[in-house]
Coordinates of C-alpha atoms and ligand atoms in Angstrom, one line a residue:
M286 CA -3.6 63.6 31.0
K287 CA -0.3 64.8 32.9
R288 CA -1.6 68.0 33.4
S289 CA -5.1 66.8 34.2
S290 CA -4.0 64.5 37.3
V291 CA -2.2 67.5 38.8
A292 CA -5.2 69.5 38.7
L293 CA -7.1 66.9 39.9
M294 CA -4.7 66.6 43.0
I295 CA -4.8 70.3 43.7
A296 CA -8.7 70.2 43.6
A297 CA -9.1 67.5 45.8
V298 CA -6.4 68.6 48.5
C299 CA -8.1 72.0 48.3
G300 CA -11.4 70.3 48.7
L301 CA -10.4 68.7 52.0
A302 CA -8.3 72.0 53.3
G303 CA -11.9 73.8 52.5
C304 CA -10.1 76.1 50.7
T305 CA -11.2 79.8 49.9
K306 CA -11.0 82.0 46.6
S307 CA -7.7 83.1 48.3
S308 CA -6.1 79.4 47.6
P309 CA -3.9 78.7 44.8
S310 CA -5.9 78.8 41.5
V311 CA -6.6 75.1 39.5
N312 CA -6.3 75.6 35.8
V313 CA -9.0 73.6 33.9
D314 CA -10.0 73.1 30.7
V315 CA -13.9 73.7 31.1
L316 CA -15.9 74.8 34.4
I317 CA -19.6 74.3 34.6
S318 CA -21.4 76.3 37.5
G319 CA -25.1 75.9 38.7
P320 CA -27.3 75.9 41.1
K321 CA -29.1 72.8 40.2
I322 CA -26.7 69.8 39.4
Y323 CA -27.7 66.4 39.6
T324 CA -24.4 64.1 40.3
G325 CA -26.2 60.9 40.6
L326 CA -24.3 60.3 43.8
Q327 CA -27.6 61.6 45.3
L328 CA -31.1 62.1 44.3
K329 CA -31.2 65.4 44.9
P330 CA -29.5 68.4 43.0
S331 CA -26.9 70.7 44.8
A332 CA -25.2 74.0 43.8
L333 CA -21.7 72.8 42.2
D334 CA -18.7 73.7 40.2
I335 CA -17.8 70.8 38.0
A336 CA -14.4 71.2 36.8
I337 CA -13.2 69.2 33.2
C338 CA -9.5 68.3 32.4
G339 CA -9.3 66.9 28.8
E340 CA -12.0 63.9 28.6
L341 CA -12.5 63.5 32.5
I342 CA -14.3 65.5 35.5
C343 CA -11.5 66.4 37.4
G344 CA -13.2 68.5 40.1
V345 CA -16.5 68.3 41.9
S346 CA -17.2 70.9 44.6
P347 CA -19.7 73.6 46.3
Q348 CA -20.1 76.5 44.2
G349 CA -17.6 79.1 44.3
S350 CA -15.2 77.0 47.0
V351 CA -12.4 76.7 44.7
A352 CA -10.5 79.5 42.5
Y353 CA -10.6 77.4 39.0
V354 CA -9.2 79.4 36.0
A355 CA -10.6 77.8 33.1
K356 CA -10.4 78.2 29.8
R357 CA -14.2 77.6 29.2
I358 CA -16.9 78.7 31.8
I359 CA -20.5 77.8 31.3
D360 CA -22.9 79.3 33.5
A361 CA -25.8 76.9 34.3
S362 CA -27.5 79.3 36.3
E363 CA -30.6 78.8 34.5
L364 CA -30.2 75.2 33.2
V365 CA -30.7 71.9 35.0
V366 CA -27.4 69.9 34.9
S367 CA -27.1 65.9 34.6
P368 CA -25.0 63.3 33.6
G369 CA -25.4 62.7 30.1
F370 CA -28.3 60.4 29.3
I371 CA -27.8 56.9 28.1
D372 CA -30.0 55.0 25.9
A373 CA -30.2 51.5 26.5
H374 CA -31.8 50.2 23.5
T375 CA -31.0 51.8 19.8
H376 CA -30.9 50.7 16.1
S377 CA -28.4 53.6 15.2
L378 CA -25.6 51.8 13.9
Q379 CA -26.1 52.6 10.5
E380 CA -26.1 56.1 11.2
L381 CA -22.8 55.5 13.3
L382 CA -21.2 54.1 10.4
S383 CA -22.7 56.6 7.7
E384 CA -20.8 59.6 6.3
D385 CA -23.3 62.2 7.0
K386 CA -25.5 60.7 10.2
N387 CA -22.6 59.6 12.6
A388 CA -23.0 62.5 15.0
N389 CA -26.3 60.9 15.9
L390 CA -27.7 64.2 16.0
N391 CA -31.1 63.1 16.6
Y392 CA -29.8 61.6 20.2
L393 CA -27.5 64.6 21.1
M394 CA -30.3 66.6 20.9
Q395 CA -32.5 64.7 23.3
G396 CA -29.4 65.2 25.6
V397 CA -28.4 61.4 25.0
T398 CA -24.3 60.8 25.4
T399 CA -24.3 57.6 24.8
V400 CA -26.2 54.5 23.0
V401 CA -26.2 50.9 23.1
N402 CA -26.1 49.1 19.7
G403 CA -26.7 45.5 18.7
N404 CA -29.7 44.6 21.1
D405 CA -32.7 42.3 19.8
G406 CA -30.4 39.6 19.3
S407 CA -29.2 41.2 16.2
G408 CA -25.6 42.5 17.0
A409 CA -22.5 42.5 15.3
V410 CA -20.6 39.2 15.6
D411 CA -17.4 40.6 15.1
I412 CA -16.8 43.2 17.7
A413 CA -13.3 44.3 17.3
K414 CA -14.1 45.0 13.7
L415 CA -17.3 47.3 14.5
K416 CA -15.4 48.8 17.0
A417 CA -12.2 49.8 14.7
Q418 CA -15.0 51.0 11.6
L419 CA -17.0 52.8 14.4
L420 CA -13.7 55.0 15.5
R421 CA -12.3 55.6 11.9
N422 CA -15.4 57.0 11.1
G423 CA -15.9 59.1 14.1
I424 CA -18.7 59.5 16.3
G425 CA -20.8 61.8 17.6
T426 CA -22.3 60.0 20.8
N427 CA -20.6 57.0 22.7
T428 CA -21.9 53.4 21.8
A429 CA -21.8 50.4 24.0
L430 CA -21.9 47.2 21.9
L431 CA -23.9 43.8 22.4
V432 CA -23.2 40.8 20.9
G433 CA -26.2 39.1 19.1
H434 CA -27.3 35.4 19.6
G435 CA -29.5 35.8 16.6
S436 CA -26.3 36.6 14.5
I437 CA -24.2 34.3 16.0
R438 CA -27.2 31.7 15.6
T439 CA -27.4 32.3 11.7
Q440 CA -23.4 32.6 11.4
V441 CA -23.5 28.9 12.5
I442 CA -26.7 27.7 11.4
G443 CA -28.5 30.0 9.2
L444 CA -32.1 30.2 9.1
A445 CA -32.8 26.7 10.0
E446 CA -35.8 26.2 12.3
R447 CA -34.3 23.8 14.5
L448 CA -32.1 23.6 17.8
A449 CA -28.5 23.2 17.7
T450 CA -26.3 20.4 17.5
D451 CA -23.5 20.0 20.3
D452 CA -20.7 21.1 17.6
E453 CA -22.7 24.2 17.1
L454 CA -23.0 25.1 20.5
V455 CA -19.3 25.3 21.5
S456 CA -18.7 27.2 17.8
M457 CA -21.7 29.7 19.5
Q458 CA -20.2 29.8 22.7
Q459 CA -16.6 30.6 21.0
L460 CA -18.1 33.5 19.1
T461 CA -19.6 35.0 22.3
E462 CA -16.2 34.5 24.2
Q463 CA -14.3 36.4 21.2
A464 CA -17.3 39.4 21.2
M465 CA -17.1 39.9 24.7
Q466 CA -12.9 39.7 25.1
D467 CA -13.1 42.3 22.3
G468 CA -15.4 44.4 24.3
A469 CA -19.0 43.5 24.0
I470 CA -20.9 44.5 27.3
G471 CA -23.0 41.4 27.2
L472 CA -25.3 39.0 25.1
S473 CA -28.7 40.2 23.2
S474 CA -31.2 38.0 22.3
G475 CA -34.4 38.4 20.1
L476 CA -36.3 35.3 21.0
Y477 CA -39.5 36.6 19.2
Y478 CA -37.5 37.0 16.1
V479 CA -36.2 34.9 13.4
P480 CA -33.7 33.0 14.0
G481 CA -33.6 33.3 17.8
I482 CA -37.4 31.9 18.3
Y483 CA -35.8 28.7 16.9
A484 CA -33.3 28.5 20.0
N485 CA -34.6 26.6 23.2
T486 CA -33.9 27.9 26.8
A487 CA -30.7 26.0 27.0
E488 CA -29.0 27.3 24.0
V489 CA -29.6 30.5 25.7
V490 CA -28.3 29.8 28.7
A491 CA -25.1 28.4 27.5
L492 CA -23.9 31.4 25.8
A493 CA -25.2 33.7 28.7
K494 CA -22.8 31.6 30.7
V495 CA -19.5 32.9 28.4
A496 CA -21.0 36.5 28.5
A497 CA -21.0 35.9 32.4
K498 CA -17.8 35.1 32.8
Y499 CA -16.8 38.4 31.5
D500 CA -19.2 40.3 33.8
G501 CA -21.3 41.0 30.9
I502 CA -25.4 41.4 30.8
Y503 CA -28.3 39.9 29.2
D504 CA -30.5 41.7 27.1
T505 CA -33.4 40.3 25.9
H506 CA -36.5 41.0 23.5
L507 CA -38.6 38.4 24.8
R508 CA -39.9 35.3 23.4
D509 CA -43.3 36.7 23.8
E510 CA -44.7 40.3 24.7
S511 CA -48.3 39.1 24.2
T512 CA -49.9 35.5 23.4
F513 CA -48.2 35.1 20.3
N514 CA -46.6 31.9 21.3
I515 CA -45.7 31.4 25.1
G516 CA -47.4 34.2 26.4
F517 CA -45.9 37.2 28.2
T518 CA -45.1 36.0 31.7
Q519 CA -44.0 32.9 30.6
A520 CA -41.7 34.7 28.6
V521 CA -40.8 36.7 31.5
D522 CA -40.1 33.6 33.5
E523 CA -38.0 31.9 30.7
A524 CA -35.7 35.2 31.1
I525 CA -35.4 35.2 34.7
E526 CA -34.6 31.2 34.3
I527 CA -31.7 31.9 32.0
A528 CA -30.5 34.2 34.1
T529 CA -30.6 32.1 37.1
Q530 CA -28.8 29.3 35.4
A531 CA -26.2 31.4 33.7
D532 CA -25.4 33.8 37.0
I533 CA -26.0 37.0 34.8
H534 CA -27.3 40.2 35.0
L535 CA -30.8 40.3 33.1
H536 CA -32.2 43.1 31.3
L537 CA -35.1 42.9 30.0
A538 CA -35.5 45.3 26.6
H539 CA -38.4 47.7 25.9
I540 CA -41.0 46.3 28.6
K541 CA -44.2 46.1 27.5
A542 CA -47.5 44.3 27.5
L543 CA -48.2 44.1 23.8
G544 CA -52.2 43.7 22.8
V545 CA -55.3 43.6 24.4
D546 CA -55.0 39.8 25.4
V547 CA -52.2 41.0 27.9
W548 CA -53.4 44.2 29.0
G549 CA -53.2 44.7 32.9
Q550 CA -50.1 41.9 32.9
S551 CA -47.8 44.3 33.9
T552 CA -49.0 44.0 37.4
S553 CA -47.8 40.1 37.4
V554 CA -44.9 40.6 35.6
I555 CA -43.8 43.1 38.1
D556 CA -44.4 40.9 40.6
R557 CA -42.2 38.0 39.2
V558 CA -39.2 40.4 38.5
E559 CA -39.4 41.5 42.2
R560 CA -39.7 38.0 43.9
A561 CA -36.7 37.1 41.5
Q562 CA -35.0 40.4 42.8
Q563 CA -35.7 39.5 46.2
R564 CA -34.2 35.5 45.5
G565 CA -30.8 37.6 44.2
V566 CA -31.4 37.9 40.8
S567 CA -30.3 40.9 39.3
I568 CA -32.6 42.3 37.1
S569 CA -33.5 45.6 35.2
A570 CA -35.5 46.9 32.2
D571 CA -35.6 49.5 29.9
Q572 CA -38.9 51.3 28.4
Y573 CA -39.9 53.7 25.6
P574 CA -42.7 56.5 26.4
W575 CA -44.9 55.4 23.7
Q576 CA -48.3 53.5 23.3
A577 CA -47.3 52.5 19.8
S578 CA -44.3 50.0 18.9
G579 CA -42.7 50.1 15.5
T580 CA -41.4 47.0 13.5
H581 CA -41.7 45.8 10.1
I582 CA -45.4 44.6 9.0
R583 CA -44.0 41.2 8.4
S584 CA -42.4 41.0 11.9
A585 CA -45.5 42.3 13.3
V586 CA -48.4 39.6 12.0
V587 CA -46.7 36.8 9.5
P588 CA -46.2 33.8 11.5
K589 CA -42.5 33.1 12.1
W590 CA -42.2 29.7 10.6
V591 CA -43.5 31.3 7.2
M592 CA -40.1 33.2 7.3
A593 CA -37.8 30.2 7.8
D594 CA -34.8 29.7 5.8
S595 CA -34.8 32.2 3.1
I596 CA -36.7 35.1 1.4
S597 CA -37.6 32.7 -1.5
A598 CA -39.0 29.8 0.9
F599 CA -41.1 32.6 2.3
H600 CA -42.6 34.0 -0.7
H601 CA -43.5 30.1 -1.8
R602 CA -44.9 29.6 1.3
L603 CA -47.1 32.5 1.1
N604 CA -48.1 31.3 -2.4
D605 CA -48.7 27.8 -1.6
P606 CA -52.6 26.9 -2.1
K607 CA -52.1 24.0 1.0
L608 CA -50.1 26.5 3.4
R609 CA -52.2 29.7 2.3
G610 CA -55.2 29.1 4.5
G611 CA -53.3 28.3 7.8
I612 CA -51.1 31.3 7.0
R613 CA -54.2 33.5 6.5
S614 CA -55.7 32.5 9.7
D615 CA -52.9 33.3 11.8
I616 CA -52.2 36.8 10.4
I617 CA -55.8 37.4 11.2
E618 CA -55.3 36.3 14.6
N619 CA -52.4 38.3 14.8
I620 CA -53.9 41.7 13.9
R621 CA -56.4 41.2 16.6
R622 CA -53.7 40.7 19.3
R623 CA -52.3 44.1 18.1
G624 CA -55.8 45.7 18.4
G625 CA -56.8 45.5 14.7
A626 CA -56.2 46.5 11.5
K627 CA -56.8 50.1 12.2
A628 CA -54.3 49.8 14.9
L629 CA -51.3 49.2 12.4
L630 CA -50.2 52.6 10.6
V631 CA -47.7 52.4 7.9
T632 CA -45.0 55.1 8.7
M633 CA -42.4 54.2 6.2
A634 CA -42.6 52.4 2.7
Q635 CA -41.4 52.9 -0.9
D636 CA -44.9 53.3 -2.1
Q637 CA -45.1 56.8 -0.6
S638 CA -49.3 56.4 -1.1
L639 CA -49.3 54.0 1.6
Q640 CA -47.5 56.2 4.3
G641 CA -49.8 57.8 6.9
K642 CA -52.5 55.2 6.8
T643 CA -53.7 52.3 8.7
L644 CA -53.7 48.7 7.6
Q645 CA -57.6 49.0 7.3
D646 CA -57.3 52.1 5.1
I647 CA -55.4 50.2 2.6
A648 CA -57.5 47.2 2.5
D649 CA -60.5 49.4 2.3
E650 CA -59.2 51.0 -1.2
R651 CA -58.3 47.5 -2.6
G652 CA -61.6 46.2 -1.8
Q653 CA -59.6 43.3 0.2
Q654 CA -59.6 41.9 3.8
P655 CA -56.6 43.2 5.9
A656 CA -55.0 39.6 5.8
D657 CA -54.9 39.6 2.2
T658 CA -53.4 42.8 2.1
V659 CA -50.9 42.0 4.5
I660 CA -49.7 38.8 2.1
D661 CA -49.7 41.2 -1.2
L662 CA -47.5 43.7 0.9
V663 CA -45.2 41.4 2.9
Q664 CA -43.9 40.3 -0.9
G665 CA -42.8 43.9 -2.1
S666 CA -40.2 46.3 -0.2
K667 CA -40.1 46.4 3.6
I668 CA -43.1 48.4 5.3
R669 CA -42.7 49.9 8.6
V670 CA -45.5 50.1 10.8
A671 CA -46.2 52.1 14.0
S672 CA -48.5 49.4 15.8
F673 CA -50.7 51.0 18.7
N674 CA -50.8 48.0 20.8
M675 CA -50.4 49.1 24.8
S676 CA -52.4 50.6 27.3
A677 CA -51.3 53.5 29.0
S678 CA -51.7 51.9 32.8
D679 CA -49.1 49.0 31.8
I680 CA -46.8 51.8 30.6
E681 CA -47.1 53.8 34.0
N682 CA -47.1 50.5 36.2
F683 CA -43.6 49.8 34.8
M684 CA -42.3 53.5 34.5
V685 CA -41.9 54.1 38.1
K686 CA -40.6 51.3 39.0
P687 CA -36.8 52.1 40.1
W688 CA -35.1 49.1 38.0
V689 CA -37.1 50.5 34.6
V690 CA -34.9 52.6 32.7
T691 CA -35.4 55.0 29.7
S692 CA -34.9 54.3 26.1
S693 CA -35.9 54.8 22.6
D694 CA -35.8 51.5 20.7
G695 CA -35.4 54.1 17.8
T696 CA -36.4 52.7 14.5
N697 CA -36.8 54.8 10.9
G698 CA -40.7 55.8 10.8
H699 CA -41.3 56.0 14.5
P700 CA -41.1 59.5 16.4
R701 CA -39.3 57.4 19.5
K702 CA -35.9 57.6 17.6
Y703 CA -36.1 61.4 17.7
A704 CA -37.9 62.2 20.8
S705 CA -38.3 59.6 23.6
F706 CA -36.2 61.4 26.1
P707 CA -37.9 64.8 26.1
K708 CA -41.2 63.4 25.3
K709 CA -41.1 61.2 28.8
Y710 CA -39.9 64.3 30.7
R711 CA -42.8 66.6 29.4
Q712 CA -45.4 63.8 29.6
Y713 CA -44.7 61.8 32.7
V714 CA -42.5 64.6 34.7
T715 CA -44.0 68.1 33.5
E716 CA -48.1 66.7 32.6
Q717 CA -48.7 64.3 34.8
K718 CA -46.3 64.4 37.3
L719 CA -45.7 60.5 37.4
L720 CA -41.7 60.8 38.2
T721 CA -40.1 63.7 39.7
Q722 CA -37.2 65.5 37.8
A723 CA -34.9 63.7 39.8
Q724 CA -36.2 60.2 39.3
F725 CA -36.6 61.1 35.5
I726 CA -32.4 62.0 35.3
R727 CA -31.8 58.9 37.4
Q728 CA -33.5 56.8 35.3
S729 CA -32.1 58.2 31.8
S730 CA -28.5 58.3 33.1
T731 CA -27.1 57.0 36.7
K732 CA -29.4 53.8 36.9
T733 CA -28.7 52.8 33.2
A734 CA -24.9 53.5 33.3
Q735 CA -25.1 50.7 36.4
V736 CA -27.5 48.0 35.2
L737 CA -25.6 48.3 31.5
G738 CA -22.1 47.9 33.7
L739 CA -20.9 50.9 31.9
D740 CA -17.5 52.0 33.7
K741 CA -17.2 55.6 35.0
R742 CA -20.5 56.7 33.1
G743 CA -23.8 58.0 34.8
K744 CA -22.3 60.2 37.3
L745 CA -20.4 63.4 37.9
A746 CA -17.5 62.4 40.0
V747 CA -14.1 62.9 40.0
G748 CA -12.4 60.4 37.4
Y749 CA -15.7 59.9 35.6
Y750 CA -16.0 60.7 31.7
A751 CA -17.1 64.3 31.2
D752 CA -20.8 63.1 29.5
I753 CA -22.8 65.8 30.8
V754 CA -26.2 67.6 29.7
M755 CA -27.5 71.1 30.3
F756 CA -31.0 72.1 29.9
A757 CA -34.1 74.4 30.5
P758 CA -36.8 72.3 31.8
Q759 CA -39.3 74.6 30.3
H760 CA -37.9 74.5 26.7
Y761 CA -36.8 70.8 26.9
R762 CA -39.4 69.4 24.5
D763 CA -40.3 66.5 21.7
N764 CA -41.2 67.9 18.4
A765 CA -41.5 64.5 16.2
S766 CA -44.9 62.8 16.1
F767 CA -46.5 60.0 13.8
N768 CA -47.2 62.5 11.1
Q769 CA -43.5 63.9 11.1
W770 CA -41.3 61.3 13.0
N771 CA -37.9 62.7 12.1
V772 CA -38.1 66.1 13.5
L773 CA -35.6 66.7 16.0
S774 CA -35.9 67.6 19.9
S775 CA -35.2 71.1 21.1
G776 CA -34.1 72.6 24.7
M777 CA -30.7 71.2 25.4
E778 CA -28.5 74.0 25.7
Y779 CA -25.3 72.1 26.0
V780 CA -24.2 68.3 25.5
M781 CA -20.9 67.4 26.4
V782 CA -19.3 64.2 25.2
N783 CA -16.3 63.2 26.9
G784 CA -15.3 66.5 27.9
A785 CA -16.1 68.2 24.1
L786 CA -19.0 70.3 23.9
A787 CA -21.1 68.7 20.6
I788 CA -24.1 71.4 21.0
D789 CA -23.1 74.5 22.4
K790 CA -25.7 77.1 23.2
G791 CA -28.2 74.7 21.3
Q792 CA -26.3 74.4 18.0
Y793 CA -24.6 71.3 16.9
T794 CA -20.6 71.9 17.0
K795 CA -19.6 69.0 14.4
R796 CA -17.4 67.7 17.1
L797 CA -17.1 64.0 17.3
S798 CA -15.9 63.1 20.4
G799 CA -17.9 60.0 21.0
Q800 CA -16.2 56.5 22.2
V801 CA -17.3 52.8 22.0
V802 CA -17.6 52.1 25.5
D803 CA -17.4 49.0 27.9
Ligands
LIG1143 ZN1 -37.1 44.6 20.6

C-alpha cells in the first residue's frame, strides 16, 4: 500500500509537470499501454498508459508521457481496453461457493469482473455470513450482494399467502437494516414469484425505506412483465411508486415485454420511466440480449396460488379434482401468453430424454394436451425451460436507452450464462450497428457501476480498483447456444480483477482475486 501511494504521488506530480522520458522513472506493478483505451471518463477511447500498483490503478497518462518501470508490461496495441464488465443480474452464488467453479470462469471469459448476486428477491438474509463464506472460499470475479425481500419474508412469515402484520413488518425491516449494515448494496424483490407476490406495495416501501437510509438501491423483478396479474405497465408504475415513496434508486431487473399480449409496450414503459426521471426519480434497468427468458416450467406457467405454503400443499392442489379444472385453464392461458407450447423449450431436466424438446413435442409424444403434461412434469424434479417470448423490436427499443445496462440473468440451461456480453457485442454492435462500441462498453461497465452505486469500480482512473479487460473486437464472440448452453465465450485476451490477471493471453490463470464489493 505504501509503495503504491508513493508511486501514485510521483505519477501525479509528473503528469502536472508534463514530464518526459528523461523524468525520474516510476515503479509500478503492471503497465498497460494501448491506443484505444476507454476510461469511462469520456465516451471516446484514447491512447494511454494505465499503471497498476497492487490492486489499484496508480497512473493514467497519455501514452509515453511518464517513464514507468513495470514488472509486467502489456502491449495492448491491437486490443480494446476498458473497465471490467459488470453484470447487474446473475445467479452465480452456487458457483462462487463451490470448490470447482468459484473462478466464475463463464463470466471471466465474457470480460465480466463483477457480478451482482441476490436478485429477484432471493438474496441471502445474512449478508455478513455469506460474505465471510465467499472470501474464505476465494472467488474469481468480484461480487456485490443484494438482500432479498422474498428471503426476508420467508424467514419471518413463511410461504403463507397473506399480508404481513405490523410486528412482522418491523422484523422484516430489522433484517433489512442488518443486511445493509453488513454490506448489501440494496434490496431486491421478485414480486412475480412466491412469496414476493403475496406482499403489497406498502410492505415493499417499508423495506426499501430502510435500504435507502444506507444509500442502497431497490432492484426489482416486476410483479408482472406480461398480463399474468396487474399487467406490465401497472407493474412498472408500482415500482416507480415504491421508489418515489421510499426515495430510493430504482433498478428494473432484466427489462422485457414478456409475451404476445404486451409486445409493443416497450414504448409506453420507456415513456413512464422517462417521465418519472424528469420528475426526479432515479431509475435504471438491465437487460439480457436474448429473445428467450429462462426459468423453471413451474414458475413459467403454473398459477402462483397453487404453490402457496409448501411442496406437499402444491402437489395436493394439483391432484384435487375440485381444483384441477381451474388450474388447468390457468395453465392453458399462461402457455398462450408465452407464445404457445412450441415456444417453451426444455433445456435442463433430470430425465435426459426431455432435453431439447418443446412442451408441444413432449405432449404429442404422450398423446396429451400440453397443460396436462405440465401438471405431470411439475410433480417430478425441477425442469428448466427457455421461453421464447420477446419481440426483437422491444429488445432494441430498451437497449438503446442510456439508462439500460447489460446483464445476463444467467441460469443453468440458458446460453445467457455463458455468452450474454459477447452476444450483445456481436449482434448489436458488429452486425446490426444498433450500438457503438463506446455505448456497449459504457452500458457494460461505467454506467452499471454508477447505477448500482459501486465504489471505485467502472472507470479507469487513479485510485480506482484495477478491474480491466482487453479484447480484440474481431475475436470477441459468443459460442454457447440453446443446443449447448454451457460453452465458454472467446476473445478476451486479458481480464484483470483487482490488479491480478485472471485471464492472461486468453488463458485462465487460476488466480482468485475477487472481492465482495459495495
Ligand atoms: Zn428475475
